[in-house]
XYZ file of C-alpha atoms in Angstrom:
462
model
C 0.000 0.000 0.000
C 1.689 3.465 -1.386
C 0.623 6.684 -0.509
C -1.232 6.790 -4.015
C -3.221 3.581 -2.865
C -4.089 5.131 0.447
C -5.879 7.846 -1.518
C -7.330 5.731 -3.789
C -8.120 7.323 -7.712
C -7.860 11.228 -6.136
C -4.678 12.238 -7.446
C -3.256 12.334 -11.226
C 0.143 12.129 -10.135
C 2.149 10.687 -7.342
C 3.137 12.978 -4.309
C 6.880 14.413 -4.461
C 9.518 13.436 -2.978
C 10.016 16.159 -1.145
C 6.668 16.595 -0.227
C 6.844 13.227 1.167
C 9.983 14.207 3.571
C 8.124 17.620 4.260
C 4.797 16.055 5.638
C 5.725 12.290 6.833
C 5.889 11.664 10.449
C 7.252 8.204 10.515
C 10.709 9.340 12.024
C 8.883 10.560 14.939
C 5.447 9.175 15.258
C 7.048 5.822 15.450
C 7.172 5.222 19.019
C 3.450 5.431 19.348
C 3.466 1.920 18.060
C 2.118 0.030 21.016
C -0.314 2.302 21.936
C -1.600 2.422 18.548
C -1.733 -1.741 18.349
C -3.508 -1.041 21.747
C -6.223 1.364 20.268
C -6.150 -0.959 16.898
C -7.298 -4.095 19.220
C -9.588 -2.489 20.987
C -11.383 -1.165 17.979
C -11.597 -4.605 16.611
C -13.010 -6.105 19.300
C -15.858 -3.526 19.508
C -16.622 -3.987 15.437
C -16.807 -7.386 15.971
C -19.868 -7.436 18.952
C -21.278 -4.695 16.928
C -21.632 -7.230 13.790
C -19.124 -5.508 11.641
C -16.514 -7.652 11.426
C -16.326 -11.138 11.790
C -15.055 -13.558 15.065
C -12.486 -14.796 12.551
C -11.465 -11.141 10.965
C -10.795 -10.796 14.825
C -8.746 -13.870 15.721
C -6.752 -12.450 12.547
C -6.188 -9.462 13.304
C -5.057 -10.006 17.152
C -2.539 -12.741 15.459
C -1.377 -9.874 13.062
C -1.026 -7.237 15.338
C 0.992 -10.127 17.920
C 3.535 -10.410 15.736
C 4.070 -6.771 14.551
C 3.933 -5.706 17.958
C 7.222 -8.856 18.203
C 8.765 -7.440 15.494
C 8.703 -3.661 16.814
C 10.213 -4.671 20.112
C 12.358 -6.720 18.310
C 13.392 -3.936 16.202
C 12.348 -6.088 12.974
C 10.105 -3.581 11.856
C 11.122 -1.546 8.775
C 8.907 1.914 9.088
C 8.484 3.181 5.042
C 8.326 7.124 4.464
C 6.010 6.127 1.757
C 3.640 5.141 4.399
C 3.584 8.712 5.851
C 2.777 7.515 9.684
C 2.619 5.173 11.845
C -0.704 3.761 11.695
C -0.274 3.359 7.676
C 2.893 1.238 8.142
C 1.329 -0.760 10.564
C -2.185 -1.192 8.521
C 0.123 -2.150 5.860
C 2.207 -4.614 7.518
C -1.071 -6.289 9.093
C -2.337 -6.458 5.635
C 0.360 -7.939 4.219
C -0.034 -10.712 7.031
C -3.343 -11.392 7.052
C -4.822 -10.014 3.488
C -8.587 -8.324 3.755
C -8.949 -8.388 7.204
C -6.322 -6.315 7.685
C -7.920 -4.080 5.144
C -11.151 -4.172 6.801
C -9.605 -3.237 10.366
C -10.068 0.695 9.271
C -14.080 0.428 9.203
C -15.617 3.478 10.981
C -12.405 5.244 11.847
C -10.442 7.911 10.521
C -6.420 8.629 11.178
C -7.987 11.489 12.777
C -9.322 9.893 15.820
C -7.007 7.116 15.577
C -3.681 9.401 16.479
C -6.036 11.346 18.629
C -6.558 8.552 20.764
C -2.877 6.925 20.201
C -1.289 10.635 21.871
C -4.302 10.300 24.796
C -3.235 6.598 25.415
C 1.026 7.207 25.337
C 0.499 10.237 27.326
C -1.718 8.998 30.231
C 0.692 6.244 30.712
C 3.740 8.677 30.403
C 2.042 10.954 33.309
C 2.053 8.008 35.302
C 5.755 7.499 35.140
C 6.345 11.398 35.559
C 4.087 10.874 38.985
C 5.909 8.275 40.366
C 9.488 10.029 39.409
C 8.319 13.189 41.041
C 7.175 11.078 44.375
C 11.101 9.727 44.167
C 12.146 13.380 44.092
C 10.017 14.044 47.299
C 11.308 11.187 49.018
C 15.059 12.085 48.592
C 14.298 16.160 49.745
C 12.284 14.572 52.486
C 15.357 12.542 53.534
C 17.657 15.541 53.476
C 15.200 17.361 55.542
C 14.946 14.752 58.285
C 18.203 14.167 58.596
C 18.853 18.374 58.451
C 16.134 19.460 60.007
C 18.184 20.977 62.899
C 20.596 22.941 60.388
C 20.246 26.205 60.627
C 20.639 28.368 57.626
C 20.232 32.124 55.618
C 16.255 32.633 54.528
C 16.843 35.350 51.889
C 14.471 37.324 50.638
C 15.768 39.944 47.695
C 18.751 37.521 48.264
C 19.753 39.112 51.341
C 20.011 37.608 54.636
C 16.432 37.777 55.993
C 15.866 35.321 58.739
C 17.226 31.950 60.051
C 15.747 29.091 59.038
C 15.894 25.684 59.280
C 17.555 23.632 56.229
C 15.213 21.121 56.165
C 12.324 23.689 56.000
C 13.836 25.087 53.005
C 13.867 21.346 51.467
C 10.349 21.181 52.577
C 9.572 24.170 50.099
C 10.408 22.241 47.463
C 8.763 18.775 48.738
C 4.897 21.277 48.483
C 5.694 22.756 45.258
C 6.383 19.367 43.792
C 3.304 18.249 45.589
C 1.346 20.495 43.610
C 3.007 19.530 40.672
C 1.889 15.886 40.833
C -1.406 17.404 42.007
C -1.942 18.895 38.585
C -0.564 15.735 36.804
C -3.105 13.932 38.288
C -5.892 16.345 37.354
C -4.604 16.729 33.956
C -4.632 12.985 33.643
C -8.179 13.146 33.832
C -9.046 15.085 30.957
C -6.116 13.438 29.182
C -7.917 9.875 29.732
C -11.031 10.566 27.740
C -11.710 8.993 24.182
C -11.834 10.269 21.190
C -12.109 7.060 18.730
C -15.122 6.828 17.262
C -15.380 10.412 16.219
C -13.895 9.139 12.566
C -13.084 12.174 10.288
C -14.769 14.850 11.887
C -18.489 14.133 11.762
C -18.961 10.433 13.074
C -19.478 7.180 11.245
C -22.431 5.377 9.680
C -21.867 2.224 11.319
C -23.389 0.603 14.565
C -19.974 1.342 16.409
C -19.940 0.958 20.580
C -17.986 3.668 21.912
C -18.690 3.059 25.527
C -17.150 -0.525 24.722
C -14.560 0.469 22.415
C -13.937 3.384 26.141
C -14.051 0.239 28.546
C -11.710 -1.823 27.171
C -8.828 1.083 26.713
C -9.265 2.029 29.958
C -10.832 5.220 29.449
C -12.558 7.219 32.248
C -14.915 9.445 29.706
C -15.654 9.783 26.093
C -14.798 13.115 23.998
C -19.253 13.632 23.311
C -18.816 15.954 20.314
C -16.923 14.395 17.016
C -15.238 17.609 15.339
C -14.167 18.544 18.816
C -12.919 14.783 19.946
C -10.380 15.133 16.634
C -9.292 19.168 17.257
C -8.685 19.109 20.452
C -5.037 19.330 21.460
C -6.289 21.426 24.922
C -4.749 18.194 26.725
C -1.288 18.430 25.290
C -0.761 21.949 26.413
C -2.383 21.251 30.106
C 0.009 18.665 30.151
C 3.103 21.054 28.707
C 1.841 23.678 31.113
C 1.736 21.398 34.037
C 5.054 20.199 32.689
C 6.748 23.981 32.600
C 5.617 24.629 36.103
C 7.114 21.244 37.408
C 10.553 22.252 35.008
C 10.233 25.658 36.927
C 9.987 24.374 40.323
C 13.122 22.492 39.598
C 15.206 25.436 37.843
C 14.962 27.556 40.890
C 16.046 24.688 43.025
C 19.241 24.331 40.389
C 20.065 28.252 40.992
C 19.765 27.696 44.671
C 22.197 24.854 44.327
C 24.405 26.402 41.832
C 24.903 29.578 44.444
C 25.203 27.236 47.524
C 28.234 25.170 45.501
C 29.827 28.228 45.134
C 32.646 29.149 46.972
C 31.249 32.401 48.112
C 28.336 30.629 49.953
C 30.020 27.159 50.609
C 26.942 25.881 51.832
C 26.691 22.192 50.178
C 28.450 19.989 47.938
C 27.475 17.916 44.952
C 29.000 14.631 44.516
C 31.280 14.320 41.945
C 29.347 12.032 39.890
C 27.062 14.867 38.754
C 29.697 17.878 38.147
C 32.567 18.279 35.990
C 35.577 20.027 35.543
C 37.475 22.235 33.012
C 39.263 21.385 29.884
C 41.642 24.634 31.328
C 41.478 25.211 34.948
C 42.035 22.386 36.848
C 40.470 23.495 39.990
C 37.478 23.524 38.704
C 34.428 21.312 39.676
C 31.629 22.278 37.817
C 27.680 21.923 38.613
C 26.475 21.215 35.058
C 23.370 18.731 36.016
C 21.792 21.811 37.765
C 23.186 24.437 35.507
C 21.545 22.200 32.233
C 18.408 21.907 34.052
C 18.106 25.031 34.284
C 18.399 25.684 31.003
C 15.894 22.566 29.996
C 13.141 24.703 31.856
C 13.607 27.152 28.780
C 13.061 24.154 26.237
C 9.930 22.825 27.528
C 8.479 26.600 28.500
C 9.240 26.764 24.631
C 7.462 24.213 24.063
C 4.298 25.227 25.931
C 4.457 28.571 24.075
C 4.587 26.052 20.331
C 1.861 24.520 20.958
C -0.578 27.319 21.776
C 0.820 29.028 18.660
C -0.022 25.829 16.358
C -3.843 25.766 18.003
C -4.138 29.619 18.505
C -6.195 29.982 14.471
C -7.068 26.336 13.831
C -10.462 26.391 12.592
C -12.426 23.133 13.314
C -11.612 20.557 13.059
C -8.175 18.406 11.968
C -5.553 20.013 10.087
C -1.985 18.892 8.944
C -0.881 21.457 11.823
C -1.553 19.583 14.287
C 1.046 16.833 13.157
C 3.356 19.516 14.834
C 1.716 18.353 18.060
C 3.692 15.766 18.958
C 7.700 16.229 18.290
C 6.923 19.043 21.384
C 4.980 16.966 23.612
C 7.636 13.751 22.838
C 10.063 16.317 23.735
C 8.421 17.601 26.949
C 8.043 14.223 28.054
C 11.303 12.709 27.235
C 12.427 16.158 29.340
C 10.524 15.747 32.144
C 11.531 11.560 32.538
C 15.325 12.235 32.138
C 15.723 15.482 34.581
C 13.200 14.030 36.753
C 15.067 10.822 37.223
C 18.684 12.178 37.348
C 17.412 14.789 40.084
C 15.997 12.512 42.871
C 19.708 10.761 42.666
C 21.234 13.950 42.434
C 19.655 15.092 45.727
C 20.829 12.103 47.409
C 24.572 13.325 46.322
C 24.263 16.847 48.223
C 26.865 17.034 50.998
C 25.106 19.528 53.528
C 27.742 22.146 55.051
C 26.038 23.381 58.596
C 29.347 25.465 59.896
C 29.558 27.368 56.951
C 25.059 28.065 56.675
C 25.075 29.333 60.496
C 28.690 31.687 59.938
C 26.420 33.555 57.126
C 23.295 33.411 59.215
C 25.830 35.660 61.456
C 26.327 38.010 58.348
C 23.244 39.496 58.046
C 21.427 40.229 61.319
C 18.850 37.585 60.478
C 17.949 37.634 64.375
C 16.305 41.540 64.126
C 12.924 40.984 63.880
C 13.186 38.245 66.788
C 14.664 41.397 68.694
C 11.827 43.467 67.915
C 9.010 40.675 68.572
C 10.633 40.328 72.066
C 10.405 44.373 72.395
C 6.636 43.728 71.715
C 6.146 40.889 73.994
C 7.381 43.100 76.714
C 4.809 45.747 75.233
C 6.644 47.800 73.095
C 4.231 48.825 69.618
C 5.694 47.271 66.814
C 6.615 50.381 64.897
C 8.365 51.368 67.985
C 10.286 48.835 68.235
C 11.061 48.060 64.379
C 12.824 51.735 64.649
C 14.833 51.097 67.948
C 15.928 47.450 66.034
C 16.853 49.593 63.131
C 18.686 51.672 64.757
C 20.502 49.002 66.826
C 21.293 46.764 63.900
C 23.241 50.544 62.087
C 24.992 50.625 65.463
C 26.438 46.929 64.928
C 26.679 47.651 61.529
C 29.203 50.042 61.915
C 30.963 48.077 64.549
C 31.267 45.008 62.524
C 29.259 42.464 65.113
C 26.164 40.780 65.591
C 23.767 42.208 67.446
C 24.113 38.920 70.148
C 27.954 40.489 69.885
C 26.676 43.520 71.574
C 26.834 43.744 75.042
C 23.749 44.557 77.461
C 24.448 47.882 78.367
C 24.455 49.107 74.732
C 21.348 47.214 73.593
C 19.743 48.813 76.835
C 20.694 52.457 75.395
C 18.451 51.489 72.855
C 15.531 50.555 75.168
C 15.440 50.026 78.835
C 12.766 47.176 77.960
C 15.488 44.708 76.989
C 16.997 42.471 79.696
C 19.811 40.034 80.160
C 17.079 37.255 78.511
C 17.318 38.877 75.232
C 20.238 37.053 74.453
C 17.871 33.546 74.123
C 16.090 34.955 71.515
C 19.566 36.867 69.354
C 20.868 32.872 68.359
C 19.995 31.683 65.324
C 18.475 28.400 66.959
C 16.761 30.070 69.556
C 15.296 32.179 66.389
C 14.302 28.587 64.567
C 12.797 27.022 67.917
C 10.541 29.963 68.477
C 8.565 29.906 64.817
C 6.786 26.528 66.574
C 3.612 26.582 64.956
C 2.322 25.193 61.512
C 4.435 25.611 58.405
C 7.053 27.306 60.812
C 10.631 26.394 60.525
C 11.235 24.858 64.262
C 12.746 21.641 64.070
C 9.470 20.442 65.433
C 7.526 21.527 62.645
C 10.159 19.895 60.064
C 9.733 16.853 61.577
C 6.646 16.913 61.871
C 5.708 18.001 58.245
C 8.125 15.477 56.844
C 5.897 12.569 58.728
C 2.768 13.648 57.236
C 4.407 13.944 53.717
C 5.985 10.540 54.399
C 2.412 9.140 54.895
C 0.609 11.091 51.915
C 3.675 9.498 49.725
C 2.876 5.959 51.059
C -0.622 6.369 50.667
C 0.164 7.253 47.004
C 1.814 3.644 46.251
């Protein structure tokens, strides 16, 4: 079967050879394969109890598509540009097997809603995978902030030393931004898992075809209820990209973080060597390029996103040839997602944690002022009031070159007469962390305890 058989008598010459190059999608489309033997079978089975095809049409075609599905995984499988796509070299390789049923496989469907439902069937499975990877990714930050969760370290804000924290609460950041990542995996999933086969071209099919059947045995949780918008609809793909972008986003400010702690001038972790390299010039060097390229991967899929709202953004209804642009993105993404994914839960489990050097630079920055002026309050100083004598206490050590726990009583008291020889309990960074005891505070307590309940919702999850 050529491409001129495919379109039967249509065309008074054959297509170009360029043109073939130009619009096939073999060289990509290829690894949809299974999924499209999966949709194929499925299809077959629901023509046959509606009467269409025959019980031994059937028994063909499941022997067919056995050993084409052998001869994929066994790499056997020639794909033919002249076939354009994947589910024309398979239609013609099951023809070729089993002669007219193999011909007759294509009743009341349309390459339309067949790669609609192939992407919709690879991509449910594939957000699987990505849940499970990012649940692996929790469980190695949750591990670093159990074992840390007593570390006490530089919160920044305008990256400037703000307030202590806890290093394990700053892993814990990352463990509920992930969280909501698989959160909107899991919704997208939904809308992913919903079938379009049985839409045919555009407008439906003449035949007595079962779609609720044809939706059981895939697996599906819903049925796409209008035909021209079950084949158009790509919303899915850029949900998924979206969700995808965020997740890549999450992860690229966790690389910058890294990328500045490694450095010399923070010295605050270190990454095993298995994920860095050096210099071709400098010897010293030890380079953080599994962050660094993450970070720039976050570009590629946001790019991505941004693709595929372009190719849908003037589609009229309902398929065009645009859409075959769909899927080299979305592969892509995917393929992305898997690989940084993957190499970032081990990663994590290679970070060296360096607690001397966090607490020295939690001493840089008068990260204890705003425990100096809660205590000012407590003893029932307004909190304007005392945010100006703090103020003016921190330019005093300022220009001394201390800490304000460096300064002694006497000079704090010239400040304010409210401030006793207990104030020094509240000036250490731990005595900072201890106090912020409450939910989604950074005391130790909290840490731990936020890690167990995140250890439970991931075991509930298996």
């Amino acid at each position: 079967m050529t491409q001129a058989e495919t379109w039967s008598g249509r065309f008074n010459e054959p297509v170009a050879e360029l043109v073939k190059q130009y619009t096939g999608s073999i060289d990509f489309d290829c690894r949809l394969a299974p999924w499209d033997i999966q949709g194929s079978l499925a299809h077959a089975q629901m023509l046959c109890e509606a009467g269409v095809l025959s019980a031994d049409d059937l028994a063909a075609i499941r022997q067919g598509m056995a050993e084409i599905l052998a001869d994929i995984e066994a790499g056997r499988l020639e794909w033919s540009l002249d076939l354009e796509d994947v589910h024309m070299n398979i239609e013609r390789r099951l023809t070729d097997k089993i002669g007219d049923a193999g011909k007759r496989l294509h009743t009341g469907r349309s390459r339309n809603d067949q790669v609609a439902t192939d992407i919709r069937l690879w991509l449910r499975d594939e957000i699987s995978r990505i849940r499970s990877l990012i649940q692996a990714l929790q469980s190695a930050l949750l591990d670093l902030a159990e074992a840390h969760a007593e570390v006490v370290m530089p919160g920044f804000t305008h990256l400037q030393v703000a307030q202590p924290v806890s290093f394990g609460h700053h892993m814990l950041a990352y463990v509920e931004m992930l969280g909501r990542d698989d959160e909107r995996m899991a919704d997208c999933r939904r809308r992913v898992n919903r079938m379009p086969l049985g839409a045919a071209a555009l407008a439906g099919t003449t035949f007595p075809i079962q779609r609720e059947t044809t939706a059981r045995l895939l697996g599906f949780e819903g049925i796409c209820q209008n035909s021209l918008d079950a084949v158009s609809d790509r919303d899915f793909a850029i949900e998924f990209t979206a969700a995808a972008s965020l997740l890549m986003i999450h992860l690229s400010r966790l690389s910058e973080e890294l990328i500045l702690w490694m450095s010399p001038r923070f010295g605050f972790i270190d990454i095993a060597d298995r994920f860095c390299t050096g210099s071709s010039i400098m010897p010293q060097k030890k380079n953080p390029d599994v962050p660094e390229l993450v970070r720039g991967k976050s570009g590629r899929v946001i790019g991505h996103l941004m693709g595929l709202i372009t190719l849908m953004k003037s589609q009229p209804l309902a398929y065009n040839k645009d859409n075959q642009e769909d899927k080299e993105p979305l592969f892509d993404t995917v393929d992305t997602l898997v690989d940084t994914l993957r190499i970032y839960a081990d990663m994590m489990r290679g970070v060296t944690v360096k607690p001397d050097n966090m607490r020295a630079a939690v001493l840089q920055g008068f990260a204890t002022a705003t425990d100096l002026a809660d205590y000012l309050v407590k003893k029932g100083l307004p909190f304007r009031d005392s945010h100006e004598v703090v103020a003016l206490a921190v330019r005093h050590a300022d220009g001394q070159g201390v800490d304000l726990s460096d300064l002694p009583l006497a000079v704090l008291q010239g400040f304010s007469g409210l401030i006793g020889e207990d104030v020094y309990q509240v000036l250490t960074p731990e005595g900072s962390l201890n106090a912020r005891n409450h939910l989604g505070g950074t005391a130790p307590e909290q840490v731990r305890a936020q890690a167990a309940r995140w250890r439970k919702a991931l075991q509930a999850a298996d």
